[in-house]
Coordinates of C-alpha atoms and ligand atoms in Angstrom, one line a residue:
X1 CA -49.0 93.2 27.2
X2 CA -51.4 90.9 28.9
X3 CA -52.8 88.0 26.8
X4 CA -55.9 89.1 24.8
X5 CA -56.1 92.5 26.4
X6 CA -58.6 94.7 24.5
X7 CA -58.6 98.2 22.9
X8 CA -60.8 99.8 20.4
X9 CA -58.1 100.1 17.7
X10 CA -54.6 98.7 17.1
X11 CA -52.5 100.7 14.7
X12 CA -49.7 98.6 13.2
X13 CA -46.7 100.7 12.3
X14 CA -45.3 103.9 13.9
X15 CA -44.3 105.8 10.8
X16 CA -45.9 109.1 9.9
X17 CA -49.1 107.4 8.6
X18 CA -49.7 105.2 11.6
X19 CA -48.9 108.0 14.1
X20 CA -51.2 110.4 12.2
X21 CA -54.0 107.8 12.3
X22 CA -53.3 107.1 16.0
X23 CA -53.5 110.9 16.8
X24 CA -56.8 111.3 14.9
X25 CA -58.3 108.2 16.4
X26 CA -57.3 109.1 19.9
X27 CA -58.7 112.6 19.5
X28 CA -62.0 111.0 18.4
X29 CA -62.2 109.2 21.8
X30 CA -61.1 105.7 20.8
X31 CA -58.6 103.7 22.9
X32 CA -55.6 103.2 20.7
X33 CA -52.5 100.9 20.8
X34 CA -49.7 101.5 18.3
X35 CA -47.5 98.5 17.7
X36 CA -44.1 98.9 16.1
X37 CA -41.3 96.4 15.6
X38 CA -38.4 98.8 15.9
X39 CA -37.2 100.4 19.1
X40 CA -38.3 103.9 18.0
X41 CA -40.7 105.7 15.7
X42 CA -40.2 106.6 12.0
X43 CA -37.3 104.2 11.5
X44 CA -38.3 103.2 7.9
X45 CA -39.8 105.1 5.0
X46 CA -40.6 108.2 7.1
X47 CA -37.0 108.9 7.7
X48 CA -35.6 108.0 4.2
X49 CA -37.1 110.5 1.8
X50 CA -36.9 114.0 0.4
X51 CA -38.7 115.6 3.4
X52 CA -40.6 117.8 0.9
X53 CA -44.0 119.2 1.7
X54 CA -45.7 118.8 -1.7
X55 CA -48.2 121.3 -2.9
X56 CA -50.3 118.7 -4.7
X57 CA -49.5 119.4 -8.3
X58 CA -48.7 116.0 -9.8
X59 CA -51.4 113.4 -9.1
X60 CA -54.6 113.1 -11.2
X61 CA -57.5 115.3 -9.9
X62 CA -59.9 113.3 -7.8
X63 CA -57.3 110.7 -6.8
X64 CA -56.6 110.0 -3.2
X65 CA -53.0 111.0 -3.8
X66 CA -54.2 114.4 -5.0
X67 CA -57.0 115.1 -2.5
X68 CA -55.0 113.8 0.6
X69 CA -51.9 115.6 -0.5
X70 CA -53.7 119.0 -0.8
X71 CA -55.7 118.5 2.4
X72 CA -52.6 117.1 4.2
X73 CA -50.5 120.1 3.2
X74 CA -53.3 122.5 4.3
X75 CA -53.3 120.8 7.7
X76 CA -49.6 120.4 7.9
X77 CA -48.2 123.9 8.0
X78 CA -50.4 125.1 10.9
X79 CA -49.6 121.8 12.7
X80 CA -45.9 122.3 12.4
X81 CA -46.1 126.0 13.3
X82 CA -48.2 125.2 16.4
X83 CA -45.9 122.5 17.7
X84 CA -42.6 124.1 16.8
X85 CA -41.5 121.4 14.3
X86 CA -38.8 122.6 12.0
X87 CA -40.0 123.4 8.5
X88 CA -39.6 126.1 5.8
X89 CA -42.0 127.1 3.0
X90 CA -39.1 127.5 0.5
X91 CA -41.1 127.2 -2.8
X92 CA -40.3 125.1 -5.7
X93 CA -39.3 125.5 -9.4
X94 CA -40.1 122.7 -11.9
X95 CA -37.7 123.6 -14.7
X96 CA -38.1 123.1 -18.4
X97 CA -35.0 123.0 -20.5
X98 CA -36.5 122.6 -24.0
X99 CA -39.8 123.1 -25.9
X100 CA -41.2 119.6 -25.1
X101 CA -40.6 120.2 -21.4
X102 CA -42.3 123.6 -21.6
X103 CA -45.4 121.9 -22.9
X104 CA -45.2 119.4 -20.0
X105 CA -44.9 122.1 -17.3
X106 CA -47.8 123.9 -18.9
X107 CA -49.7 120.6 -18.6
X108 CA -48.6 120.4 -14.9
X109 CA -49.9 124.0 -14.3
X110 CA -53.3 122.8 -15.6
X111 CA -53.2 119.8 -13.4
X112 CA -52.1 121.8 -10.4
X113 CA -55.0 124.3 -10.9
X114 CA -57.4 121.4 -11.3
X115 CA -56.1 120.1 -8.0
X116 CA -56.7 123.4 -6.3
X117 CA -53.1 124.3 -5.6
X118 CA -52.7 128.0 -4.9
X119 CA -50.2 130.4 -6.2
X120 CA -48.9 128.4 -9.2
X121 CA -47.3 130.5 -12.0
X122 CA -45.3 129.9 -15.1
X123 CA -42.0 131.8 -15.3
X124 CA -39.9 132.7 -18.3
X125 CA -36.1 132.1 -18.6
X126 CA -35.2 135.5 -17.2
X127 CA -37.6 135.1 -14.2
X128 CA -36.0 131.7 -13.5
X129 CA -32.6 133.2 -13.5
X130 CA -33.7 136.0 -11.2
X131 CA -35.0 133.5 -8.6
X132 CA -32.1 131.0 -9.0
X133 CA -29.1 132.5 -10.8
X134 CA -27.4 129.0 -11.2
X135 CA -30.4 127.3 -12.7
X136 CA -30.7 127.3 -16.5
X137 CA -34.1 126.7 -18.1
X138 CA -36.3 128.1 -20.8
X139 CA -39.1 128.3 -18.2
X140 CA -40.3 126.9 -14.9
X141 CA -43.5 126.3 -13.0
X142 CA -43.2 128.1 -9.7
X143 CA -45.0 126.6 -6.6
X144 CA -44.9 128.9 -3.6
X145 CA -46.7 126.4 -1.3
X146 CA -44.0 123.7 -1.5
X147 CA -41.6 123.4 1.5
X148 CA -39.4 121.2 3.6
X149 CA -40.0 119.5 7.0
X150 CA -38.1 117.6 9.7
X151 CA -39.8 114.3 9.1
X152 CA -38.7 112.8 12.4
X153 CA -39.8 115.9 14.3
X154 CA -43.2 115.7 12.6
X155 CA -43.5 112.0 13.6
X156 CA -42.6 112.8 17.2
X157 CA -45.1 115.6 17.3
X158 CA -47.8 113.1 16.1
X159 CA -46.8 110.6 18.8
X160 CA -46.9 113.3 21.5
X161 CA -50.4 114.3 20.3
X162 CA -51.6 110.7 20.2
X163 CA -50.2 110.0 23.7
X164 CA -51.7 113.3 25.1
X165 CA -55.1 111.9 23.9
X166 CA -54.6 108.6 25.6
X167 CA -52.9 106.4 22.9
X168 CA -50.2 103.9 23.9
X169 CA -47.1 103.0 21.9
X170 CA -45.6 99.5 22.2
X171 CA -42.2 99.3 20.6
X172 CA -40.2 96.1 19.8
X173 CA -43.3 94.2 18.8
X174 CA -43.6 92.6 15.4
X175 CA -47.2 91.8 14.5
X176 CA -47.1 88.2 13.1
X177 CA -50.8 87.2 13.0
X178 CA -54.2 88.8 12.5
X179 CA -57.3 86.6 13.0
X180 CA -61.0 87.4 13.3
X181 CA -62.4 87.0 16.8
X182 CA -65.7 87.6 18.5
X183 CA -64.8 91.2 19.2
X184 CA -63.2 92.0 15.9
X185 CA -59.6 91.1 15.5
X186 CA -57.0 89.2 17.5
X187 CA -53.4 90.2 16.8
X188 CA -50.4 88.1 17.7
X189 CA -47.1 89.9 18.3
X190 CA -43.5 88.7 19.0
X191 CA -41.0 90.6 20.9
X192 CA -38.0 91.8 18.9
X193 CA -34.5 92.2 20.2
X194 CA -35.1 90.3 23.4
X195 CA -38.1 92.5 24.3
X196 CA -41.5 91.1 25.3
X197 CA -40.4 87.5 26.0
X198 CA -40.3 84.4 23.7
X199 CA -44.0 83.7 23.4
X200 CA -46.4 85.3 21.0
X201 CA -48.6 87.7 22.9
X202 CA -52.2 88.6 21.9
X203 CA -54.3 91.7 21.9
X204 CA -58.0 92.0 20.8
X205 CA -59.5 95.0 19.1
X206 CA -62.5 96.1 17.1
X207 CA -60.5 97.7 14.4
X208 CA -57.0 97.2 13.0
X209 CA -55.3 100.0 11.1
X210 CA -52.7 98.5 8.8
X211 CA -50.1 101.3 8.5
X212 CA -47.1 99.0 8.1
X213 CA -45.5 100.8 5.2
X214 CA -43.3 98.3 3.3
X215 CA -44.9 95.5 5.3
X216 CA -48.5 96.6 4.6
X217 CA -49.1 94.0 1.9
X218 CA -47.7 91.2 4.0
X219 CA -49.9 92.2 6.9
X220 CA -53.0 92.2 4.7
X221 CA -52.0 88.8 3.5
X222 CA -51.7 87.6 7.1
X223 CA -55.2 88.8 7.6
X224 CA -56.3 86.5 4.8
X225 CA -56.5 88.9 1.9
X226 CA -55.5 87.7 -1.6
X227 CA -53.0 90.3 -2.6
X228 CA -53.1 89.6 -6.3
X229 CA -56.8 89.5 -6.5
X230 CA -57.1 92.9 -4.7
X231 CA -54.1 94.4 -6.5
X232 CA -52.3 95.0 -3.1
X233 CA -48.9 93.5 -3.8
X234 CA -46.1 96.0 -3.2
X235 CA -43.1 96.4 -5.5
X236 CA -40.5 98.3 -3.5
X237 CA -38.6 100.8 -5.5
X238 CA -35.3 102.2 -4.2
X239 CA -34.4 105.8 -4.4
X240 CA -30.8 106.9 -3.8
X241 CA -29.5 110.3 -2.8
X242 CA -26.2 112.2 -3.1
X243 CA -25.2 115.1 -0.9
X244 CA -23.5 118.1 -2.6
X245 CA -20.1 118.7 -1.1
X246 CA -19.7 122.2 0.5
X247 CA -16.7 122.8 -1.8
X248 CA -19.1 123.1 -4.7
X249 CA -20.0 126.5 -3.4
X250 CA -23.6 126.3 -4.7
X251 CA -26.5 128.0 -3.0
X252 CA -30.1 127.4 -3.8
X253 CA -33.1 129.2 -2.3
X254 CA -35.8 126.9 -3.8
X255 CA -36.4 123.2 -4.3
X256 CA -35.5 122.6 -8.0
X257 CA -37.1 119.8 -9.9
X258 CA -36.8 118.7 -13.6
X259 CA -40.0 118.5 -15.7
X260 CA -41.3 115.0 -14.9
X261 CA -41.1 112.3 -17.6
X262 CA -44.9 112.7 -18.3
X263 CA -47.8 114.8 -17.0
X264 CA -49.9 111.6 -16.4
X265 CA -48.3 111.0 -13.0
X266 CA -45.0 109.5 -11.9
X267 CA -46.2 105.9 -12.3
X268 CA -43.4 103.3 -11.8
X269 CA -40.6 105.9 -11.8
X270 CA -40.2 109.1 -9.7
X271 CA -40.5 112.8 -10.3
X272 CA -36.9 113.0 -11.7
X273 CA -33.7 113.6 -9.9
X274 CA -34.2 116.9 -8.1
X275 CA -32.3 119.3 -5.8
X276 CA -33.7 119.3 -2.3
X277 CA -32.6 121.6 0.5
X278 CA -32.3 120.3 4.1
X279 CA -33.1 122.4 7.1
X280 CA -29.4 122.7 8.0
X281 CA -28.8 124.4 4.6
X282 CA -27.3 121.4 2.8
X283 CA -28.2 120.5 -0.8
X284 CA -29.1 116.9 -1.8
X285 CA -29.8 115.3 -5.2
X286 CA -32.2 112.4 -5.7
X287 CA -34.0 110.1 -5.7
X288 CA -33.6 107.9 -8.7
X289 CA -35.9 104.8 -9.2
X290 CA -34.6 101.3 -9.0
X291 CA -36.8 98.2 -8.7
X292 CA -35.7 94.7 -7.6
X293 CA -33.1 95.7 -5.0
X294 CA -34.3 93.3 -2.2
X295 CA -33.9 95.7 0.7
X296 CA -30.4 96.8 -0.1
X297 CA -30.1 100.4 1.1
X298 CA -26.4 101.1 0.1
X299 CA -25.8 104.0 -2.3
X300 CA -23.7 103.0 -5.3
X301 CA -20.9 105.7 -5.5
X302 CA -20.7 104.9 -9.3
X303 CA -24.1 106.5 -9.8
X304 CA -22.5 110.0 -9.2
X305 CA -21.8 110.2 -12.9
X306 CA -25.4 109.7 -14.0
X307 CA -26.7 111.9 -11.2
X308 CA -24.3 114.7 -12.3
X309 CA -25.5 114.3 -15.9
X310 CA -29.2 114.4 -14.9
X311 CA -28.8 117.4 -12.6
X312 CA -26.5 119.1 -15.0
X313 CA -29.4 119.6 -17.5
X314 CA -30.8 122.3 -15.2
X315 CA -27.8 123.1 -13.0
X316 CA -24.8 123.2 -15.4
X317 CA -21.3 122.6 -14.0
X318 CA -22.1 120.0 -11.3
X319 CA -19.2 117.6 -11.2
X320 CA -19.5 113.9 -10.1
X321 CA -16.6 114.5 -7.7
X322 CA -18.8 116.9 -5.7
X323 CA -21.5 114.2 -5.1
X324 CA -21.2 112.2 -1.9
X325 CA -23.2 109.0 -1.5
X326 CA -25.8 110.0 1.2
X327 CA -28.7 107.5 1.9
X328 CA -31.4 105.6 0.1
X329 CA -35.1 104.9 0.8
X330 CA -37.6 102.3 -0.5
X331 CA -40.9 103.4 -1.9
X332 CA -43.8 101.1 -1.0
X333 CA -45.1 101.1 -4.6
X334 CA -48.2 99.4 -5.9
X335 CA -47.1 100.2 -9.5
X336 CA -44.9 97.6 -11.1
X337 CA -42.0 98.8 -13.3
X338 CA -43.4 100.5 -16.3
X339 CA -47.0 100.5 -15.0
X340 CA -48.9 103.8 -14.9
X341 CA -50.5 105.7 -12.0
X342 CA -51.6 103.7 -8.9
X343 CA -53.4 105.4 -6.2
X344 CA -53.1 105.2 -2.4
X345 CA -55.3 102.6 -0.7
X346 CA -56.8 103.9 2.5
X347 CA -59.8 101.7 3.0
X348 CA -62.0 99.7 5.4
X349 CA -62.2 96.3 3.9
X350 CA -65.8 95.1 4.6
X351 CA -66.4 95.0 0.8
X352 CA -63.9 92.2 0.6
X353 CA -65.1 90.3 3.7
X354 CA -62.7 91.9 6.2
X355 CA -64.8 94.2 8.4
X356 CA -62.8 96.3 10.8
X357 CA -59.5 96.1 8.8
X358 CA -58.5 99.5 7.5
X359 CA -55.6 99.2 5.0
X360 CA -53.2 101.9 4.3
X361 CA -51.2 100.4 1.4
X362 CA -49.0 101.9 -1.3
X363 CA -48.4 105.1 0.7
X364 CA -45.4 106.3 -1.2
X365 CA -44.8 110.0 -2.0
X366 CA -46.6 112.3 -1.1
X367 CA -47.5 110.2 2.0
X368 CA -45.5 112.4 4.4
X369 CA -47.4 115.5 3.2
X370 CA -50.7 113.6 3.2
X371 CA -50.3 111.9 6.6
X372 CA -52.6 114.2 8.6
X373 CA -55.3 113.9 5.9
X374 CA -54.8 110.1 5.9
X375 CA -55.4 110.2 9.6
X376 CA -58.7 112.0 9.1
X377 CA -59.7 109.6 6.4
X378 CA -59.0 106.6 8.7
X379 CA -61.4 108.1 11.3
X380 CA -63.9 108.6 8.5
X381 CA -63.6 105.0 7.4
X382 CA -64.4 103.9 11.0
X383 CA -67.7 105.8 11.1
X384 CA -68.5 105.1 7.4
X385 CA -68.4 108.8 6.5
X386 CA -65.9 108.5 3.6
X387 CA -67.1 107.0 0.3
X388 CA -64.6 104.4 -0.9
Ligands
FAD401 C1 -37.3 107.9 -1.7 C2 -38.5 108.5 -1.2 C3 -38.8 109.9 -1.3 C4 -40.0 110.4 -0.7 N1 -40.2 111.7 -0.7 C5 -41.3 112.2 -0.1 C6 -41.4 113.6 -0.1 O1 -40.5 114.4 -0.4 N2 -42.6 114.1 0.5 C7 -43.6 113.3 0.9 O2 -44.7 113.8 1.3 N3 -43.4 111.9 0.9 C8 -42.3 111.4 0.4 N4 -42.1 110.1 0.4 C9 -43.2 109.2 0.9 C10 -43.2 109.2 2.4 O3 -41.9 109.0 2.9 C11 -44.0 108.0 2.8 O4 -45.3 108.1 2.2 C12 -44.3 108.0 4.3 O5 -43.2 108.2 5.1 C13 -44.9 106.6 4.7 O6 -45.1 106.5 6.0 P1 -45.6 105.2 6.7 O7 -45.9 105.5 8.1 O8 -46.7 104.6 5.8 O9 -44.4 104.1 6.5 P2 -43.1 103.9 7.5 O10 -42.5 105.1 7.9 O11 -42.3 102.9 6.8 O12 -43.8 103.2 8.8 C14 -44.3 101.9 8.8 C15 -43.9 101.3 10.1 O13 -44.5 100.0 10.2 C16 -43.6 99.2 10.9 N5 -44.0 97.8 10.7 C17 -44.1 97.2 9.5 N6 -44.5 95.9 9.6 C18 -44.8 95.7 11.0 C19 -45.2 94.6 11.8 N7 -45.6 93.4 11.2 N8 -45.3 94.8 13.1 C20 -45.0 96.0 13.7 N9 -44.5 97.1 13.0 C21 -44.4 96.9 11.6 C22 -42.3 99.5 10.3 O14 -41.2 99.1 11.2 C23 -42.4 101.0 10.2 O15 -41.9 101.7 11.3 C24 -40.9 109.5 -0.1 C25 -40.6 108.1 0.0 C26 -39.4 107.6 -0.5 C27 -39.1 106.2 -0.3

């Protein structure tokens, strides 16, 4: 990278969100440079999650999480189909095991309908058993639009599209500074892993898209933003997964989720330990929710007992010995432990005195599903079409 070379937009971060933004921006005719500190794309949150295409049921109507998930899902299936990215619309059951959970899934149905999710239907115990003979519940909310996707394949398809439209990806570069300059912003980046030399290198741009995932709050702070005043400080929350050993002999056709702890959105916790299917036919359970882990991504084998207990409520007979520690991911959460719903931030920051800085902060689930819609919104923020 030549010192202070110029482009229209620098996107920081080559996860699903940054690559979707790069693709949408490049398609809109801007010159785009994507800067990523790792030696490849989708090495952080995008590759450590449930890989579920969410229908858009859970988040409060009108929130960005809800509108971008619904729009993102509508864009995603044709995108994956058209580019040959592996995915399957397997459908999902959100299972109630007692009366209080039946009330909650009925509340979720109302919320899903308010969010415009098609095809939702409440099932009785017999219909649940007909769909999934091993699942026990007094009822379930069935969502036919939910599915699974190869997250890395999706990210690579976004990169290919962005590059086809002229964007450039610069790997092994850690963005360490952001300062206003005559043209907009001057970014300083250091080479990682012996790449790019010892010195900080600079690039100028009109607009910076901060799509740095778990590093997005730190990047906003480097630009001069007061994280606590804006409410932009992230509180990473670990989610662990266990794979089900083949010896368990369990087959599932759908994603199977428990009723969430409340209808008012997942807040500081998650959606409950659910059964996800992977595209190779495996079954995985997770994620739980654990704050304060300081980047530790090891899965504690001792959790197999509590996982088996949680899953056993709707899938009786699951034994801890069948659960194999798989992987963990970190959610870039704006919500502190115990705090209620916090929305995505996808916003141009003129209001706070940072024109040309577009922050994507707190992009936890359903960020993979929402990525294409986030890309659209980023373009809209550039031309002032989207109300904040
Ligand atoms: C446990 C878990 C389960 C989830 N399940 C689902 C699900 O089933 N469905 C769904 O839709 N969503 C799910 N999500 C959410 C989804 O994974 C994320 O919303 C999405 O992947 C976020 O993508 P991203 O591009 O913002 O972040 P990332 O993929 O983390 O990308 C950010 C990139 O920025 C780079 N970066 C950071 N700082 C710098 C810097 N200073 N310089 C250069 N590069 C930098 C990082 O290296 C990284 O590559 C889940 C998340 C978790 C953690």
